[in-house]
Short mmCIF file of C-alpha atoms in Angstrom, two decimals:
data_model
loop_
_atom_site.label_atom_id
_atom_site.label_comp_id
_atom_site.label_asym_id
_atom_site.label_seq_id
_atom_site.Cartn_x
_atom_site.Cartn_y
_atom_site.Cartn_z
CA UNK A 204 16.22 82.43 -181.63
CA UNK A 205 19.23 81.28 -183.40
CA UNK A 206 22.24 79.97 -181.72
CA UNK A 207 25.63 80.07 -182.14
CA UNK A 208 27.58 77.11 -181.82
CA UNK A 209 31.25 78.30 -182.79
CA UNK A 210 33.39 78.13 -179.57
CA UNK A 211 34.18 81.25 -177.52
CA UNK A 212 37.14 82.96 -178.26
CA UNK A 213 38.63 82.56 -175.10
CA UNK A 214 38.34 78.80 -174.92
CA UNK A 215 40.26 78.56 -178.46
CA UNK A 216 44.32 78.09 -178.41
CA UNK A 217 46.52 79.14 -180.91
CA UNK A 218 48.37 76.44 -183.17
CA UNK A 219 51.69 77.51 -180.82
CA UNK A 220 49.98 76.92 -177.37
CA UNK A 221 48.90 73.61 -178.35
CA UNK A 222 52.00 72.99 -180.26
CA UNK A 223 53.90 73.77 -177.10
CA UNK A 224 51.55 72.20 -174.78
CA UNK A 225 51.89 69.07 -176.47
CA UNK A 226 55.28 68.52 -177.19
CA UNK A 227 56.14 69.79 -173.47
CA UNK A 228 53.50 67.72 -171.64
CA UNK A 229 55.23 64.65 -173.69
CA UNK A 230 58.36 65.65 -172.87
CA UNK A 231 57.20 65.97 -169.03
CA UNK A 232 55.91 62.60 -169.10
CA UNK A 233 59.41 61.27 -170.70
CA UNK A 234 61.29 62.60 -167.87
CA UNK A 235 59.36 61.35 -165.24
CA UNK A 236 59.34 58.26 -167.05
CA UNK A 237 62.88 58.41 -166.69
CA UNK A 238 63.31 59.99 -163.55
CA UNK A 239 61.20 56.88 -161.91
CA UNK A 240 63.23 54.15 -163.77
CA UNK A 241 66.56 55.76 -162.78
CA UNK A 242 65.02 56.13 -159.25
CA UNK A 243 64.43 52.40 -159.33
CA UNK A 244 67.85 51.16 -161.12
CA UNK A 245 70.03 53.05 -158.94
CA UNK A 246 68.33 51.70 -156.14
CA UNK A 247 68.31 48.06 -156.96
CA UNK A 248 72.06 47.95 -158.02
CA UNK A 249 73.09 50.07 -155.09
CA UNK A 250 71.29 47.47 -152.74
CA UNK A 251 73.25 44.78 -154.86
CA UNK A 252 76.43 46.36 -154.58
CA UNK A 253 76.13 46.89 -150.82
CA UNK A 254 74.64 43.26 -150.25
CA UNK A 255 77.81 42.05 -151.83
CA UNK A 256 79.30 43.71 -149.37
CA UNK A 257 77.87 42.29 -146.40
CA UNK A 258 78.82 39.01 -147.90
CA UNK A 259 82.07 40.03 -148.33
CA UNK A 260 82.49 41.12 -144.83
CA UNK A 261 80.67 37.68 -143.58
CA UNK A 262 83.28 35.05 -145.61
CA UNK A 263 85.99 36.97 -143.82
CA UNK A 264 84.48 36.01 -140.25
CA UNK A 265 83.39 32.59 -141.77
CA UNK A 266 87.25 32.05 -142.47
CA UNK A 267 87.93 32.66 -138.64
CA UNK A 268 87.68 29.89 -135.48
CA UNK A 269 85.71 31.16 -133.13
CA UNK A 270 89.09 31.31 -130.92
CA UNK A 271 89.93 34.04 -132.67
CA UNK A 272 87.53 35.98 -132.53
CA UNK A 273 86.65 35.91 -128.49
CA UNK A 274 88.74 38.44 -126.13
CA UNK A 275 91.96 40.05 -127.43
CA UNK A 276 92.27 38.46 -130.76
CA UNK A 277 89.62 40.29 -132.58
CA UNK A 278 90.28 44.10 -131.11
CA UNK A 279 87.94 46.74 -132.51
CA UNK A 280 89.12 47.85 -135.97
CA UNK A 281 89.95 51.38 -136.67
CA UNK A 282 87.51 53.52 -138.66
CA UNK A 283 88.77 53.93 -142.09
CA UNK A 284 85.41 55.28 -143.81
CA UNK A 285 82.50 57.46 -142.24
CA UNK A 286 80.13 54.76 -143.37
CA UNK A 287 81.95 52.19 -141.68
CA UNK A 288 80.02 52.95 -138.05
CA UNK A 289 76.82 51.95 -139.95
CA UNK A 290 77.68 48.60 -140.55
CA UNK A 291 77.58 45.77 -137.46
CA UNK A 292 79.10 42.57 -137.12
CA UNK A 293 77.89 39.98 -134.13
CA UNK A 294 78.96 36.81 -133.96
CA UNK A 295 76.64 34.06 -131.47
CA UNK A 296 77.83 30.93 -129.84
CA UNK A 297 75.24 28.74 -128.54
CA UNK A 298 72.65 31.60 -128.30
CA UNK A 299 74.96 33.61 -126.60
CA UNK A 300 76.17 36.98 -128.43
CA UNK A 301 80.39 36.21 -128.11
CA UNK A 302 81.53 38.57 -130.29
CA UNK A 303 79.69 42.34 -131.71
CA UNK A 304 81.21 45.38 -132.73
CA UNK A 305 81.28 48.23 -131.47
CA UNK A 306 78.12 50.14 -133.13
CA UNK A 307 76.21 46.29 -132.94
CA UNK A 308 73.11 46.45 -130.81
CA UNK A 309 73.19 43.65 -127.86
CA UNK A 310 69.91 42.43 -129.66
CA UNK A 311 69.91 40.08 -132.33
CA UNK A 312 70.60 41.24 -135.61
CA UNK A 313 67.85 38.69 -137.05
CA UNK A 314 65.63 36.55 -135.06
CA UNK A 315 66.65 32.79 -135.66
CA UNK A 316 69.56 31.47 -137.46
CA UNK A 317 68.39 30.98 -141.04
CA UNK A 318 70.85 31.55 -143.77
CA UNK A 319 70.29 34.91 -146.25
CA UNK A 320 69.23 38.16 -146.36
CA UNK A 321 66.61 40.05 -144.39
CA UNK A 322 65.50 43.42 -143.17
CA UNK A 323 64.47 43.25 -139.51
CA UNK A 324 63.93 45.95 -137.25
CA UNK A 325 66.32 46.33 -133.74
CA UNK A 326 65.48 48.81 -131.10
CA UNK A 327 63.68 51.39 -133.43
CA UNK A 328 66.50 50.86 -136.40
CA UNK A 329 65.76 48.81 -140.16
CA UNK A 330 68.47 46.65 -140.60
CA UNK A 331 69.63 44.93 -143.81
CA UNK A 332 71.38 41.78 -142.67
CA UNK A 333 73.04 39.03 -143.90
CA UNK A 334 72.89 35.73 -141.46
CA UNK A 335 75.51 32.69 -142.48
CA UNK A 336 77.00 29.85 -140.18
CA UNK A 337 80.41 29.59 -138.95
CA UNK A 338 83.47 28.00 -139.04
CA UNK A 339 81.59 26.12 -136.37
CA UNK A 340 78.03 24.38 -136.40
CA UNK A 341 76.99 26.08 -133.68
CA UNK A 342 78.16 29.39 -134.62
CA UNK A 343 75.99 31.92 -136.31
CA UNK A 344 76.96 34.95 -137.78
CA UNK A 345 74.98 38.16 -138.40
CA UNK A 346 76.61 41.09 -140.61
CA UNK A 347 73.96 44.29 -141.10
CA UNK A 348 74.38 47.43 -142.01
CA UNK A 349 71.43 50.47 -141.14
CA UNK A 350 68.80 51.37 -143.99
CA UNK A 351 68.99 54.48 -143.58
CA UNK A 352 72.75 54.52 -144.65
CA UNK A 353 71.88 52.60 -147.79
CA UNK A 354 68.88 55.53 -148.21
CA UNK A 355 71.47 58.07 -147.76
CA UNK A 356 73.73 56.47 -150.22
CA UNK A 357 71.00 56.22 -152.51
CA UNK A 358 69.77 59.91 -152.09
CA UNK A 359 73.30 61.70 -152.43
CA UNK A 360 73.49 59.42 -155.86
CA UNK A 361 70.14 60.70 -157.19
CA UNK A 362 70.83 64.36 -156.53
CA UNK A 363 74.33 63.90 -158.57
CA UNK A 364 72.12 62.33 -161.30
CA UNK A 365 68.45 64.45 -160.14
CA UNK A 366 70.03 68.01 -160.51
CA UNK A 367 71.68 68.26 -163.76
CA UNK A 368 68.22 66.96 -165.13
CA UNK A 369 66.48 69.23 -163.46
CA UNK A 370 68.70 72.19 -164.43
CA UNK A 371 68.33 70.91 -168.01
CA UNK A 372 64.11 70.80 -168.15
CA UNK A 373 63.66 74.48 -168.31
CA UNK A 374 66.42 75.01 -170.96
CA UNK A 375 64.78 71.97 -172.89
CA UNK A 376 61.80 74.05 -172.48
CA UNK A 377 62.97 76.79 -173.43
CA UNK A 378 64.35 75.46 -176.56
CA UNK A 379 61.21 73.73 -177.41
CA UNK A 380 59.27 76.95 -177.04
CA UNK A 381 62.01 78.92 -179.43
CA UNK A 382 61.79 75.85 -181.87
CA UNK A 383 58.38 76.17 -182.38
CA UNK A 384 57.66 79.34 -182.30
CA UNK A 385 60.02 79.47 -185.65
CA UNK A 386 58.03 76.51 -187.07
CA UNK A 387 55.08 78.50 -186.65
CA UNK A 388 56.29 82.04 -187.89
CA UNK A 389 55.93 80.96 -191.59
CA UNK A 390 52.09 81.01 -190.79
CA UNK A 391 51.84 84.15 -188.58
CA UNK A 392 53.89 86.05 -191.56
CA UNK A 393 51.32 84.28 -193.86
CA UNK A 394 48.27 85.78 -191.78
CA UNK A 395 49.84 89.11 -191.36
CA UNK A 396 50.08 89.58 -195.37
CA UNK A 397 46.69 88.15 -195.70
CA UNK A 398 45.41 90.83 -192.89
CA UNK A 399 46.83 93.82 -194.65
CA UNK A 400 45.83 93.01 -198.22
CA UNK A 401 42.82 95.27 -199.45
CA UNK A 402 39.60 93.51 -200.31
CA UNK A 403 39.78 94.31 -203.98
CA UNK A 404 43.76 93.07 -203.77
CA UNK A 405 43.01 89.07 -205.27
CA UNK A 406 47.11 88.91 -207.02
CA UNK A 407 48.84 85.22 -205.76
CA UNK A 408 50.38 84.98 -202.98
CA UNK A 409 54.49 84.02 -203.23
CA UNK A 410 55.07 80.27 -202.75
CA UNK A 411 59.04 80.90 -202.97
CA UNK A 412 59.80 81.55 -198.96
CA UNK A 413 57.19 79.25 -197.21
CA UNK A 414 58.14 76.03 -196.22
CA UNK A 415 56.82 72.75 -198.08
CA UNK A 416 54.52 72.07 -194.85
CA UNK A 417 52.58 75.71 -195.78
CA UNK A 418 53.06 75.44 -199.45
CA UNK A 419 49.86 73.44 -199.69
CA UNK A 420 47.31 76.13 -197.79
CA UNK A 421 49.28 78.81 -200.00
CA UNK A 422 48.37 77.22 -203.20
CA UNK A 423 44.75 76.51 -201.94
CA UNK A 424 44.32 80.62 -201.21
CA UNK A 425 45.72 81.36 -204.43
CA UNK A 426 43.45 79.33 -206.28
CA UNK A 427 40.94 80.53 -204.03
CA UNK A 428 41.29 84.24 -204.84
CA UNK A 429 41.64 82.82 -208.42
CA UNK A 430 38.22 81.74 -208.17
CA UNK A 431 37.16 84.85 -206.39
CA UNK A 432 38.98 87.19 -209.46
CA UNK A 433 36.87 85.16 -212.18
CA UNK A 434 33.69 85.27 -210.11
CA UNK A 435 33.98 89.03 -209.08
CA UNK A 436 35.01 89.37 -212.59
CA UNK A 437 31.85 87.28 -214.07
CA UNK A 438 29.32 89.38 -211.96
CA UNK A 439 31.04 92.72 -213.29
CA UNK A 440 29.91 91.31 -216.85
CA UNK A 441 26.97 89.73 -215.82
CA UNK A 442 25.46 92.98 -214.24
CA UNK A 443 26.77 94.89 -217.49
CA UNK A 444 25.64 92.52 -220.05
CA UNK A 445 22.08 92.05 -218.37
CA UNK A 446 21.67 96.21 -217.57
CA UNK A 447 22.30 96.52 -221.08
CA UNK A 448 19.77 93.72 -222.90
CA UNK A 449 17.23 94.48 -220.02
CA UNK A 450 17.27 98.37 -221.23
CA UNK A 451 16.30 97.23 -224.97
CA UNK A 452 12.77 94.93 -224.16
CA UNK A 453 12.04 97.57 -221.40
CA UNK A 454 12.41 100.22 -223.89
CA UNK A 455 10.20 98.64 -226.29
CA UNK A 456 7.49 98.15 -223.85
CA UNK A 457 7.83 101.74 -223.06
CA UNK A 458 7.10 102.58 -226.89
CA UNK A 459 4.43 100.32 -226.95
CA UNK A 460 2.65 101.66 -223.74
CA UNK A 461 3.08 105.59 -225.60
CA UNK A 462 1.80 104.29 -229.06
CA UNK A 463 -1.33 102.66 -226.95
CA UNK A 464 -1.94 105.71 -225.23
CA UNK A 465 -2.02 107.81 -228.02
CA UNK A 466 -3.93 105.50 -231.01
CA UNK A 467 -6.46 107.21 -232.38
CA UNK A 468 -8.25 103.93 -233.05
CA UNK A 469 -9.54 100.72 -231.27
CA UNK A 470 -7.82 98.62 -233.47
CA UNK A 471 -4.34 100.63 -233.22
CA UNK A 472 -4.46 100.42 -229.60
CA UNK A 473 -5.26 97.05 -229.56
CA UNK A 474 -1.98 95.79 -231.68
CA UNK A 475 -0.10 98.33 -229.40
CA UNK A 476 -1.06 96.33 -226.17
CA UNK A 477 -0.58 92.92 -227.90
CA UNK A 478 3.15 93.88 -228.61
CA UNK A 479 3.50 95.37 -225.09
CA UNK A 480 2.72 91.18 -223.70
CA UNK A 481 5.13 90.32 -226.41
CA UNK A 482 7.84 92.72 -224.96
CA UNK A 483 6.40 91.59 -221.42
CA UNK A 484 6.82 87.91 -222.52
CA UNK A 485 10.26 88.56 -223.70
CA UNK A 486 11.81 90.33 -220.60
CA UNK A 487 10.17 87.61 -218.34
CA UNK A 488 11.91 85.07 -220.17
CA UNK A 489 15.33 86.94 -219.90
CA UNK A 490 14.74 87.64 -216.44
CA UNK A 491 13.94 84.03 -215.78
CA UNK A 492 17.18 83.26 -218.24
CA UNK A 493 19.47 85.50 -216.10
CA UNK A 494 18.25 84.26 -212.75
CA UNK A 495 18.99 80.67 -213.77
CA UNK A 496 22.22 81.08 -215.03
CA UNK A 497 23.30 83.75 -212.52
CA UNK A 498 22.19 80.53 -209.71
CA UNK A 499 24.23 77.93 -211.78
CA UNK A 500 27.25 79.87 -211.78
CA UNK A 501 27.13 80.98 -208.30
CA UNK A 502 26.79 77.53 -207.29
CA UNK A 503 29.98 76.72 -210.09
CA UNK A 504 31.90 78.70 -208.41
CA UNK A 505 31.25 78.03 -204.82
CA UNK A 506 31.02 74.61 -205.00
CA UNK A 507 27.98 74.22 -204.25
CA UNK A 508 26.95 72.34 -207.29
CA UNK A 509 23.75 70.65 -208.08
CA UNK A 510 23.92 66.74 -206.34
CA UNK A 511 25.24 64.18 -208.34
CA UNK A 512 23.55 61.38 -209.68
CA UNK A 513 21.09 59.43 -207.07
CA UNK A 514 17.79 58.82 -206.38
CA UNK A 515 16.86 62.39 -207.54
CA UNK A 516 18.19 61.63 -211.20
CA UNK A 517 15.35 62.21 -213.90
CA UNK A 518 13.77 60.11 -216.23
CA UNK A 519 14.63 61.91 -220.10
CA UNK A 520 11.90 60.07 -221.86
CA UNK A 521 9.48 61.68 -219.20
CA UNK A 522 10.74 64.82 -219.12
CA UNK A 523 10.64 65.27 -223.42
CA UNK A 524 7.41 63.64 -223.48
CA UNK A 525 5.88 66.27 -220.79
CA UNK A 526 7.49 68.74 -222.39
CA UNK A 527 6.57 68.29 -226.07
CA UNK A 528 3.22 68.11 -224.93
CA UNK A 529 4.00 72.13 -223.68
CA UNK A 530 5.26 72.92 -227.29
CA UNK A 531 2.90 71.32 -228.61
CA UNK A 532 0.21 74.49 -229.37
CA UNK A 533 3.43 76.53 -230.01
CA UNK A 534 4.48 74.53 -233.16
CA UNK A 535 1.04 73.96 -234.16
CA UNK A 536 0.31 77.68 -234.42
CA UNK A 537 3.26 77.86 -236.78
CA UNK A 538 2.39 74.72 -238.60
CA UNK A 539 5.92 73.39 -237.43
CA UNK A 540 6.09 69.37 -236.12
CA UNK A 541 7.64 68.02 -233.34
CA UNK A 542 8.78 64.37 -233.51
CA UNK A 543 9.83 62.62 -230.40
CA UNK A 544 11.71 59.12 -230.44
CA UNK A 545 12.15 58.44 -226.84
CA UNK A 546 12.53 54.97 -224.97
CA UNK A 547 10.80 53.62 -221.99
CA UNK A 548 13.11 55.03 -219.61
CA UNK A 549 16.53 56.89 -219.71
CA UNK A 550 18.33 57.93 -216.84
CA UNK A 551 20.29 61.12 -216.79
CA UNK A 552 22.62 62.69 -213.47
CA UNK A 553 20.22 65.66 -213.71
CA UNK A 554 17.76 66.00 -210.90
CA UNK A 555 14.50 66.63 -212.33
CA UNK A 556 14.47 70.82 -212.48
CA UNK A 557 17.69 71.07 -214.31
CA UNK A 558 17.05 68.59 -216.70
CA UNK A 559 13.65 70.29 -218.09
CA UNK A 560 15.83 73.75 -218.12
CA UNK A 561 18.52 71.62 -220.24
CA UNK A 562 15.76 70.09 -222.69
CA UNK A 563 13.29 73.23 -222.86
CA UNK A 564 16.15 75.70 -223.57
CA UNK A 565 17.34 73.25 -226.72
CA UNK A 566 13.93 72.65 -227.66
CA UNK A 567 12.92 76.24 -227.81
CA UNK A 568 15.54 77.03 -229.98
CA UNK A 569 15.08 74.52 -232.26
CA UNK A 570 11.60 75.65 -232.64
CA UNK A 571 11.88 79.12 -232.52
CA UNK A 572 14.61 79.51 -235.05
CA UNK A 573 13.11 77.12 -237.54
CA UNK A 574 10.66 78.50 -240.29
CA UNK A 575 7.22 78.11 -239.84
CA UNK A 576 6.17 74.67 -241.09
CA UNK A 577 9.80 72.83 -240.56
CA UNK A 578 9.97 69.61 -238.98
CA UNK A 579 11.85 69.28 -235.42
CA UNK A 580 12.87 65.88 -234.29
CA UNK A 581 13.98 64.87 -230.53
CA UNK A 582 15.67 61.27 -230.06
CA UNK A 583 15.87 60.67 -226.24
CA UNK A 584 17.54 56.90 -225.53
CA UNK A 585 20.36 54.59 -224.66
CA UNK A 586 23.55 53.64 -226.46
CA UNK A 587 23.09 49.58 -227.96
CA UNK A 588 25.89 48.76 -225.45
CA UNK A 589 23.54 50.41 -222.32
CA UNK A 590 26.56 52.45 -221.04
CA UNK A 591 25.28 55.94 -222.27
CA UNK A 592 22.51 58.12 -222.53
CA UNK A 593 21.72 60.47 -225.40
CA UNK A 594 19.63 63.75 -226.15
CA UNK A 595 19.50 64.33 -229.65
CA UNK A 596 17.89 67.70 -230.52
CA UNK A 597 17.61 68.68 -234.44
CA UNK A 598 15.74 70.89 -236.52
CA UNK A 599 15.16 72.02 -240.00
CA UNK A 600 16.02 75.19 -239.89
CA UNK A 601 19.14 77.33 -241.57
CA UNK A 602 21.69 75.88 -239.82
CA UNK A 603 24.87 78.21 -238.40
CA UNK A 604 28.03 78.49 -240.18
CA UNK A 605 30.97 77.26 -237.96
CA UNK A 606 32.05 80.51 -236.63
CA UNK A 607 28.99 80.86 -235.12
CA UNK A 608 28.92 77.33 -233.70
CA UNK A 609 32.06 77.51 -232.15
CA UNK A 610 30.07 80.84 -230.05
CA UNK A 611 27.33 79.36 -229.23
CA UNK A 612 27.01 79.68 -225.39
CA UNK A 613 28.57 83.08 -224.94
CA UNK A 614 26.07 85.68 -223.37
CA UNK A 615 24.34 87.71 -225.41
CA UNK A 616 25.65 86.42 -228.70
CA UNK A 617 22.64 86.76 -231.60
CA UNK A 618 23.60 85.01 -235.12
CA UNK A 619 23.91 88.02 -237.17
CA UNK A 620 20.55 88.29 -239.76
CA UNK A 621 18.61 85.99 -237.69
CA UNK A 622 15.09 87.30 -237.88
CA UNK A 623 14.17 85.50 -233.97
CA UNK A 624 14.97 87.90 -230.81
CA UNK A 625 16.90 86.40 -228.18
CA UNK A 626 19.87 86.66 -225.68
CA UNK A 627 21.90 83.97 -225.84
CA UNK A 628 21.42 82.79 -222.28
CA UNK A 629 19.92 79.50 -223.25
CA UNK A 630 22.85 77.89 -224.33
CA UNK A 631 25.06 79.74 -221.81
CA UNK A 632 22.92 77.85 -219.70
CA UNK A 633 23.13 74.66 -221.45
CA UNK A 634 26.83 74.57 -221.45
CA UNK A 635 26.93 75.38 -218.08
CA UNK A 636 24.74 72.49 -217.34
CA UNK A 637 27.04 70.35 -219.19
CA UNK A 638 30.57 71.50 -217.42
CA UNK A 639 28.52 71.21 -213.80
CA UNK A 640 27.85 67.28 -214.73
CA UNK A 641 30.23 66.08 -217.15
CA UNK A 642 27.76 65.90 -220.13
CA UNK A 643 28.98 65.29 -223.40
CA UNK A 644 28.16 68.46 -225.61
CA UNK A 645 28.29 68.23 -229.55
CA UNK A 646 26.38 71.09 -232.06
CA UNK A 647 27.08 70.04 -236.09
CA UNK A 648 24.90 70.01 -239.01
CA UNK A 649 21.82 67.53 -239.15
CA UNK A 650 22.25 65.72 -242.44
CA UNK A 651 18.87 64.52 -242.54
CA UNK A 652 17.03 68.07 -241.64
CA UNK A 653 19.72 70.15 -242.83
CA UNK A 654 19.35 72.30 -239.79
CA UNK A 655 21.34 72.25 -236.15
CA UNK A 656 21.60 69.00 -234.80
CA UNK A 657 22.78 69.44 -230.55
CA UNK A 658 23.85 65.76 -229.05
CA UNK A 659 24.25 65.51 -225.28
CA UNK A 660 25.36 62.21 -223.94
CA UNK A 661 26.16 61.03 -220.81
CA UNK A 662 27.47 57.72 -218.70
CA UNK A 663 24.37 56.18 -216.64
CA UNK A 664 24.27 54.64 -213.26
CA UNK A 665 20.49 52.74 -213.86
CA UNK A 666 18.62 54.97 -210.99
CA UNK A 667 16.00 56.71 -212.55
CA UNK A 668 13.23 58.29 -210.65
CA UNK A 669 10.05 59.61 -212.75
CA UNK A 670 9.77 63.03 -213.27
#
């Protein structure tokens, strides 16, 4: 049982969502990013600001004998600032607490006398607090102020920076989401037209009001349903050509069957039946014809081309010797020779299949449409400089003027007066052979046969594996 491996439709997100999930989950991160590093400035430069302060406030009692500070020369001052309660001042003489105000706590401030800044905790309250000495030695100083007034400081100066961010992230949201979703209607336009067009509609798509992003995947589907009009095109003459040239061999066999049936002798029956496995013979070899270049244009057209050159590649020499060694009762029934020059070993880019369909289909040519006793000569070998490989395929037969050189390979083409029955597919299928790997194709006049001389060359890449 087969199955599927695409994901379920459910699971898969549009271009948008993820387009919107990830630019908002970045921009999410950003903020916070933000959010903690303001968090963390404001904090540290508030606690600066309101340690400087507290030192403040302590060089002003420094300044002062500790004279003036006992009794009635250091009354309470007058509140001038709500924060102001939050912030205590004791001053000790001798370990004795001489001097507080009036929101100090009788207990120590900090425990000992050491100069600089502390937190410390008094009856259930964090302190911040700034110890110094005196005017005198044995004076000691202690100016705090509550934590939870520098928290409350801190908090009322995050909410004046907190909220307008906050009020901003959905309407950066929203303008993300509005953003994108117009970078992404180009494409849902593009599907739409796609969607509606008919199957049989392949005409280009307009490039003119996409943006350059989409231009790209426009010009691939346009050369796509390029390649679809020529191959849907291609099959509509492919199935006309090959109804039509299958009707003639089929009706031929037909005659042949009738004439059999109603010989009035042994002998008349007999060359009946022997023309019916000619005609037999014949539409075989079409079939097999069409088959083989219906498959290499299919595969032309899908991309799906025969591998390139690699351990598959064939040997030529092999390949022409097996193969004259097929032709060999074929051109000896017709007193015809066939002459092979080949070298040890010549690599081609063929894989082994293609290149006996390649050599077979020139070879049976150049047999069947030379006159009985004519000489055909293959050359299979490398160029002196060892870049190159070469087929050279030529016959003594009549030759073709140039008209009909320059149409060899069209379907179904016959040289006009030619006495030999054929199709054409053999060198539709040659030249299709040649486009699908690069080979070099060149038909002229043999000057030493007088006949058709067909050169196919190609570059080598030294892997050859035996065919």
């Amino acid at each position: 049982m087969s199955r599927s491996t695409a994901p379920a439709s459910g699971t898969r997100l549009s271009l948008q969502a993820r387009l919107l999930a990830t630019v908002l989950g970045v921009m999410s991160v950003v903020w916070l990013a933000v959010a903690a590093s303001t968090w963390y400035d404001t904090g540290h430069e508030l606690d600066e600001l309101l340690d400087a302060h507290l030192a403040q406030a302590a060089a002003l009692l420094v300044t002062q004998r500790l004279d003036d500070l006992e009794g009635d020369n250091f009354p309470p001052p007058p509140t001038l600032h709500k924060y102001q309660t939050r912030v205590a001042i004791q001053v000790w003489h001798e370990g004795k607490l001489v001097v507080r105000s009036t929101n100090a706590p009788e207990a120590s401030l900090a425990s000992g006398d050491v100069p600089g800044l502390r937190t410390s905790m008094v009856e259930g309250d964090a302190w911040r607090v700034l110890t110094t000495p005196g005017r005198e030695p044995d004076v000691v100083i202690h100016v705090g102020e509550l934590e939870s007034a520098r928290h409350h400081i801190l908090m009322a100066s995050l909410r004046s920076i907190g909220l307008p961010m906050l009020l901003a992230l959905p309407l950066l949201a929203l303008g993300i989401w509005w953003a994108v979703r117009g970078a992404v209607r180009p494409l849902r336009a593009l599907g739409q037209a796609v969607a509606a067009r008919r199957p049989q509609a392949l005409q280009p798509l307009s490039v003119q009001a996409v943006p350059p992003e989409v231009a790209p995947l426009v010009t691939a589907l346009n050369g796509l349903f390029e390649r679809m009009t020529e191959l849907l095109e291609s099959e509509r003459r492919f199935t006309a050509d090959a109804a039509h040239e299958l009707r003639t061999p089929i009706a031929a066999i037909r005659m042949q069957v009738q004439v059999a049936q109603e010989a009035p002798s042994d002998a008349g029956r007999e060359q009946a039946l022997a023309a019916t496995l000619q005609g037999c013979d014949r539409a075989a070899r079409l079939v097999e014809q069409l088959l083989q270049l219906a498959r290499l244009e299919s595969e032309a057209s899908y991309g799906e081309g025969p591998a390139r050159p690699g351990p598959s590649s064939a040997d030529m020499a092999a390949i022409a010797r097996a193969l004259v060694a097929e032709f060999e009762r074929q051109v000896t029934a017709r007193g015809q020779r066939l002459v092979l020059d080949a070298a040890a070993a010549v690599p081609s880019p063929l894989p082994a299949a293609l290149a006996q369909v390649l050599m077979r289909n020139l070879i049976d040519n150049a047999v069947r449409y030379s006159p009985d006793g004519a000489l055909v000569r293959i050359s299979v070998g490398c160029s002196p400089e060892g870049g190159a490989g070469r087929l050279v395929v030529e016959d003594g037969g009549p030759g073709l003027t140039p008209d009909a050189m320059a149409r060899l390979g069209e379907r179904f083409f016959r040289v006009v007066g030619s006495p030999q029955t054929g199709s054409g597919l053999g060198w539709s299928i040659v030249r299709r052979l040649a486009r699908l790997f690069e080979l070099d194709l060149v038909v002229d006049r043999s000057a030493a046969l007088g006949g058709l001389r067909v050169t196919v060359s190609w570059k080598q890449d030294g892997r050859v594996h035996q065919a």
